[in-house]
Backbone as a ProteinNet text record, in pm:
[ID]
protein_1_A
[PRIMARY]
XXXXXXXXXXXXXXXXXXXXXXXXXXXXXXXXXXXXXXXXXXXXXXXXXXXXXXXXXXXXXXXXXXXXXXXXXXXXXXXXXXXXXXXXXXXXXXXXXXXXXXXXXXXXXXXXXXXXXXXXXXXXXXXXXXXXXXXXXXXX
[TERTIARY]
-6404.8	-6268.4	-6230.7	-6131.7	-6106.4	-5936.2	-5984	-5847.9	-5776.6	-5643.4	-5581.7	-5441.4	-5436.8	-5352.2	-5229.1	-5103.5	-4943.3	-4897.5	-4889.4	-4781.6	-4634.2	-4578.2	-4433.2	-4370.1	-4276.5	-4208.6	-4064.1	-4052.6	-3936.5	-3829.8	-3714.7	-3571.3	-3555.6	-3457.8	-3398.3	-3280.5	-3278.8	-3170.6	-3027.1	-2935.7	-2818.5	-2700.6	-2750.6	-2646.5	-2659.6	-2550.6	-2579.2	-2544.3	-2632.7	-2616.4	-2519.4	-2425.9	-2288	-2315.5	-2380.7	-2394.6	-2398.5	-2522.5	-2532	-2379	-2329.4	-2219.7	-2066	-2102.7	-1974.5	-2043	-2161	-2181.6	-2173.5	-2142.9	-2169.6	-1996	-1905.5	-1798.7	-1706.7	-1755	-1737	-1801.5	-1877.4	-1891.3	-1830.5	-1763.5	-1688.3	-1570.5	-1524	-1397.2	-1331.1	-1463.7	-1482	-1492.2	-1599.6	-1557.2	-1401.9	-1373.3	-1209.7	-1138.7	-1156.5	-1101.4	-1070.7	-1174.9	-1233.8	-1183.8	-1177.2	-1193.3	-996.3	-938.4	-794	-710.3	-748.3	-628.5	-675.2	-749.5	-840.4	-776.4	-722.1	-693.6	-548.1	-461.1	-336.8	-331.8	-264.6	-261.8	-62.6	-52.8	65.7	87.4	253	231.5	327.5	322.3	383.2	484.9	601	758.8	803.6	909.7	1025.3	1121.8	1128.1	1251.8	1378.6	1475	1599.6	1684.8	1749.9	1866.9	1953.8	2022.7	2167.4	2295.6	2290.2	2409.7	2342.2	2236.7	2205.2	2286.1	2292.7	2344.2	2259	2306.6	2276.6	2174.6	2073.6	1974.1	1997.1	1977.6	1960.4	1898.2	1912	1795.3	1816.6	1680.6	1706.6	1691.7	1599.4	1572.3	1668.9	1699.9	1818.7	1742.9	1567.1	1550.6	1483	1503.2	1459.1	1450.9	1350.1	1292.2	1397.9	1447.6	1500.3	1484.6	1398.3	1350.6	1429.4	1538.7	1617.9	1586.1	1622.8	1624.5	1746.1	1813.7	1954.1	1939.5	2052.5	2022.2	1966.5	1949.5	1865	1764.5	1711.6	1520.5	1486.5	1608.7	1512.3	1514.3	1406.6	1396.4	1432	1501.4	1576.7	1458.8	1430	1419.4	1493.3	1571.2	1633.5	1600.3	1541.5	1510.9	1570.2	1596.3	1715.5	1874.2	1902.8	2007.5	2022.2	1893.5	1873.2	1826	1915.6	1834.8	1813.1	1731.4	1694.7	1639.2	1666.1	1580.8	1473.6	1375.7	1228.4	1134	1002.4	964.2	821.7	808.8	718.2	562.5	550.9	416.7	491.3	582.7	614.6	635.8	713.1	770.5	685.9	546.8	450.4	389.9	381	323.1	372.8	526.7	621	614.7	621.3	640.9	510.3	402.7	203	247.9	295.1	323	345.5	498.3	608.3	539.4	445.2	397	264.4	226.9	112	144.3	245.5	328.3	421.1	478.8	556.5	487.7	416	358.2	437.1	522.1	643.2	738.3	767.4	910.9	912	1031.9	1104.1	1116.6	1087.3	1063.7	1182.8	1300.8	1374.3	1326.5	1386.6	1395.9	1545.5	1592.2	1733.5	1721.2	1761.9	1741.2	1851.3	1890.5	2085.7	2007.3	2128.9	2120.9	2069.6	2094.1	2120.3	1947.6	1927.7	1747.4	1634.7	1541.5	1398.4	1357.4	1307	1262.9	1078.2	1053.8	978	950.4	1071.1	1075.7	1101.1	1158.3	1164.5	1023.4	966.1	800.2	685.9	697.5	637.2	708.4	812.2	860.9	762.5	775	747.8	599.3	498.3	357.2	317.8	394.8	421.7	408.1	509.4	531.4	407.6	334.7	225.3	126.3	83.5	-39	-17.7	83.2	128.6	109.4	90.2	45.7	155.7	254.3	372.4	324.8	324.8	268.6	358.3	520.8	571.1	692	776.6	886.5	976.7	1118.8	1200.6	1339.3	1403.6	1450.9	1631.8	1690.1	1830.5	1924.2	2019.5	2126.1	2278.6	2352.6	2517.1	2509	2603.8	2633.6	2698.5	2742.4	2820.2	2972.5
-4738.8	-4759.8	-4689.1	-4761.2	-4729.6	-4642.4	-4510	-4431.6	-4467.7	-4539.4	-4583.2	-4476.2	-4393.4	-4301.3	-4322.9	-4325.4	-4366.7	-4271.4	-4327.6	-4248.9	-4319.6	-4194.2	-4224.4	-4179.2	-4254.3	-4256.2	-4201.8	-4103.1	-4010.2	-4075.8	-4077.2	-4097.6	-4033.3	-4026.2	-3910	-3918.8	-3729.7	-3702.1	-3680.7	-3713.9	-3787.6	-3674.1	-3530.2	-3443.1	-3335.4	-3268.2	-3161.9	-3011.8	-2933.5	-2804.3	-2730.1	-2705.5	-2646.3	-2489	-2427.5	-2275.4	-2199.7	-2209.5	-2142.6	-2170	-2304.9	-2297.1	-2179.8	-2179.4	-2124.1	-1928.3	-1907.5	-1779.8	-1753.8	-1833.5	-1805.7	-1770.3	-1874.7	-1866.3	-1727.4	-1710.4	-1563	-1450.2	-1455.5	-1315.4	-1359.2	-1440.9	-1472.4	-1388.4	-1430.9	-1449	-1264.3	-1182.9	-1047.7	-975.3	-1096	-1044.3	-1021.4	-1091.8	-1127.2	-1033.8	-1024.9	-921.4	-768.7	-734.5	-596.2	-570.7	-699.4	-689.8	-667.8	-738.4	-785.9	-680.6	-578.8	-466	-398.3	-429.2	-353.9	-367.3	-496.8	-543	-555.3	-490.3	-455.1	-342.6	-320.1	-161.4	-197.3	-57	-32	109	144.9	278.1	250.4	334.3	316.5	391.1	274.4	342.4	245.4	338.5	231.4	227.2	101.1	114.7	27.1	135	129.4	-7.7	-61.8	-195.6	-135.4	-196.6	-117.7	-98.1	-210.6	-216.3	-136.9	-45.5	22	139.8	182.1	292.3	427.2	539.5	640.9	692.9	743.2	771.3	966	956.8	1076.5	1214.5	1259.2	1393.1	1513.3	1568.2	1646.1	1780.7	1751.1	1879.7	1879.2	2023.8	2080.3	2044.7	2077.9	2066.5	1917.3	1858.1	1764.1	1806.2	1727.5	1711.6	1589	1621.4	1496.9	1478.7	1386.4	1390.6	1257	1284.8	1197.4	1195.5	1062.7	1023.6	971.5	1061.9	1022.4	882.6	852.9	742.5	716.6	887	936.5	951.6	938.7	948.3	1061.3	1163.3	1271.5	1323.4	1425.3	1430	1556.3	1556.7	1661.5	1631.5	1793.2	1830.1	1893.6	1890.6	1885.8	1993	2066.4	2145.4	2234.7	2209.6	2270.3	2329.5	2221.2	2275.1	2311	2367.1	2409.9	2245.3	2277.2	2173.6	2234.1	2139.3	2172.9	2031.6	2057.2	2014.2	2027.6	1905	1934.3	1847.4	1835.1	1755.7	1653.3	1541.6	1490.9	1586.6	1655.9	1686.8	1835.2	1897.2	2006.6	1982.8	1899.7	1831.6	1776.8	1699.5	1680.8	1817.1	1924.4	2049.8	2103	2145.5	2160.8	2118.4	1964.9	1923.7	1935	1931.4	1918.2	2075	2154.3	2312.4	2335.4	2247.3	2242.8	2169.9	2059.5	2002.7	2067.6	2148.3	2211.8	2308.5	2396.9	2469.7	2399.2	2284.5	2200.8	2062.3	1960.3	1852.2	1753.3	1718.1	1673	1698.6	1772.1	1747.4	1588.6	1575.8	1427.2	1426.1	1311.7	1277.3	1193.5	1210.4	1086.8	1104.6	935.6	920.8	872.5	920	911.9	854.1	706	660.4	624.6	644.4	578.4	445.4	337.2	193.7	191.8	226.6	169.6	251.1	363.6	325.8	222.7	205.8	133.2	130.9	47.7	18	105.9	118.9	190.7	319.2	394.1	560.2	613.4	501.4	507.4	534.8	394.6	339.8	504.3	530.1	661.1	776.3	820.5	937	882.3	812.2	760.1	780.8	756.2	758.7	909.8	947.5	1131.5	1176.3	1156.2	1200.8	1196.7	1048.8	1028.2	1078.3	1111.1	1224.6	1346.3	1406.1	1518	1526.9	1414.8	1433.5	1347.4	1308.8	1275.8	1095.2	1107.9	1011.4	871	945.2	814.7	866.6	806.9	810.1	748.1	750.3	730.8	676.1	527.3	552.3	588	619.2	652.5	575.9	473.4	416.5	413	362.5	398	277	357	246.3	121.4	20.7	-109.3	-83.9
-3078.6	-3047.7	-2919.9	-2838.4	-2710.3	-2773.6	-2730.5	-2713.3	-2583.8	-2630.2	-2556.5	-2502	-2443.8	-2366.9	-2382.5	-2418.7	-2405.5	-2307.4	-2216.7	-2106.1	-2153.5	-2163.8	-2171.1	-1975.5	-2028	-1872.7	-1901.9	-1818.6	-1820.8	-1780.3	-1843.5	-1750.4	-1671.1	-1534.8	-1495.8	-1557.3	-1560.4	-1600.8	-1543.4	-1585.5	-1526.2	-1524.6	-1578.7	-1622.5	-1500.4	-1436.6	-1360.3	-1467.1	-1458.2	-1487.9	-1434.5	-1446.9	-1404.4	-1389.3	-1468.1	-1524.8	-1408.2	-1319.1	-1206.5	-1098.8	-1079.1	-1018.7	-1049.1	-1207.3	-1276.5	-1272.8	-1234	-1191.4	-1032.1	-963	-862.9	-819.9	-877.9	-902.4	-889.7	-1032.4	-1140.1	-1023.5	-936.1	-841.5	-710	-674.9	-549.6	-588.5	-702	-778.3	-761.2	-821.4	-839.3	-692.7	-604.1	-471.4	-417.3	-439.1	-366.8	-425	-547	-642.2	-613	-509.2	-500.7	-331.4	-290.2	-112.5	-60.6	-188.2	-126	-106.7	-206.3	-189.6	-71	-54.3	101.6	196	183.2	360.6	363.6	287.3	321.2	336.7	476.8	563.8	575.2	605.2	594.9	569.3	529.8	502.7	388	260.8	137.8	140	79.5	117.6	-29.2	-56.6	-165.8	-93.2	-58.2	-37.6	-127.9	-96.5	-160	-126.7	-233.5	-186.6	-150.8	-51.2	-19.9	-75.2	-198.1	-294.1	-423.1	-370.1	-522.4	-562.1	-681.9	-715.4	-677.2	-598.6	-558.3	-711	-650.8	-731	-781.6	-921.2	-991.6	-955	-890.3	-914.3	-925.4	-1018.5	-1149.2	-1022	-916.7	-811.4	-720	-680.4	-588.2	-395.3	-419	-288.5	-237	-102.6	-93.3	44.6	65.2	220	305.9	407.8	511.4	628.2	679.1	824.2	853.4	971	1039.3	1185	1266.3	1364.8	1386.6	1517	1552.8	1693.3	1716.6	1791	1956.4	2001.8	2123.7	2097.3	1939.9	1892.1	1903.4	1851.4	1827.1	1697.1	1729.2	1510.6	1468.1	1347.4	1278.7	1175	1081.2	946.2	890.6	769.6	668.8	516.6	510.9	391.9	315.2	215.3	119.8	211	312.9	374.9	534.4	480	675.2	783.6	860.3	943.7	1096.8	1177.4	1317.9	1351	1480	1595.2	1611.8	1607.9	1631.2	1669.5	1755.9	1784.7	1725.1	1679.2	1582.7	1573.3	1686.5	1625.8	1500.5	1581	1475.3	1280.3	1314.9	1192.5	1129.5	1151.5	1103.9	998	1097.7	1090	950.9	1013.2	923.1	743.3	779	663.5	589.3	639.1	556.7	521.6	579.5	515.3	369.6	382.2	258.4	156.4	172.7	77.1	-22.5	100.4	15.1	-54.5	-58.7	-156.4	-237.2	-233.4	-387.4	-319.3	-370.4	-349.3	-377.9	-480.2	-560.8	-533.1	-373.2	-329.5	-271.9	-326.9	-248.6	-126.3	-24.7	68.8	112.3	239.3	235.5	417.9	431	606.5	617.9	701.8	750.8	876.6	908.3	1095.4	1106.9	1240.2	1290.3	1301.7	1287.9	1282.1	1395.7	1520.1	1653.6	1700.2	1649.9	1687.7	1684	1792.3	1766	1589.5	1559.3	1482.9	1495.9	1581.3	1605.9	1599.1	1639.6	1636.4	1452.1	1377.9	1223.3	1164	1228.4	1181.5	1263.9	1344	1370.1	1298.5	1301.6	1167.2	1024.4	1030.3	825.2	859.8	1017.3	1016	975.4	1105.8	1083.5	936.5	846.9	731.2	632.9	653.5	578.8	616.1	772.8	812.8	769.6	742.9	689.9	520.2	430.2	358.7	265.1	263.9	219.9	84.1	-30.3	-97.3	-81.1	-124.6	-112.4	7.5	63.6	126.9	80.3	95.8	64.6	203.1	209.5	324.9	242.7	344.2	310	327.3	286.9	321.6	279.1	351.4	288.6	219.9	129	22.9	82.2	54.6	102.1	48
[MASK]
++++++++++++++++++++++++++++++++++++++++++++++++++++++++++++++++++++++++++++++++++++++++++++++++++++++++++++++++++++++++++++++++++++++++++++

């Protein structure tokens, strides 16, 4: 007797495997995840609405670094104020923080200043060590 061989003949198969797509997915996904908070620069401030209600506080001292409308800079500490110039006040303030860390931070700018000389005080404040800032406004 002749052994006769059966070749079977394969279909192709008509289905795509998704799995590897849906991992490749799942680590883009985690990429993006990890990369996004990255790439917002800025400097961290709350700021206040202007129709808000004047805020509570339980502490007597607060830090206030203002800019009057000739751009120059005052500090503010439990009362005392002066005249002073951004690198001092920098100085100044990284001082005060490393002895109470949890003092409050406000910025005080006249309307009629750069938008700029605000945005450098608030840089100031944060090289100095300052977590959050705080800006100041009149009520409405």
């Amino acid at each position: 007797m002749l052994s006769r061989r059966r070749t079977k003949r394969r279909k192709p198969v008509a289905e795509i495997n998704v799995v590897p797509y849906i991992d490749v997915m799942l680590v883009l996904l985690v990429i993006f995840m990890i990369t996004a908070p990255m790439l917002t620069q800025g400097v961290d401030v709350e700021l206040p609405n202007a129709n808000a209600a004047p805020i509570e506080n339980d502490e007597s001292d607060v830090l206030v670094a203002s800019v009057d409308k000739d751009g120059n800079y005052f500090i503010d500490i439990g009362g005392e104020q002066s005249a002073i110039s951004l690198t001092d006040l920098k100085d100044r303030v990284s001082k005060v923080l490393a002895q109470n860390p949890r003092l409050p931070i406000l910025v005080r700018g006249d309307k009629n200043v750069p938008y700029g000389e605000v945005v450098g005080l608030m840089v100031a404040l944060q090289g100095a060590g300052a977590p959050n800032v705080g800006l100041v406004t009149e009520p409405e």
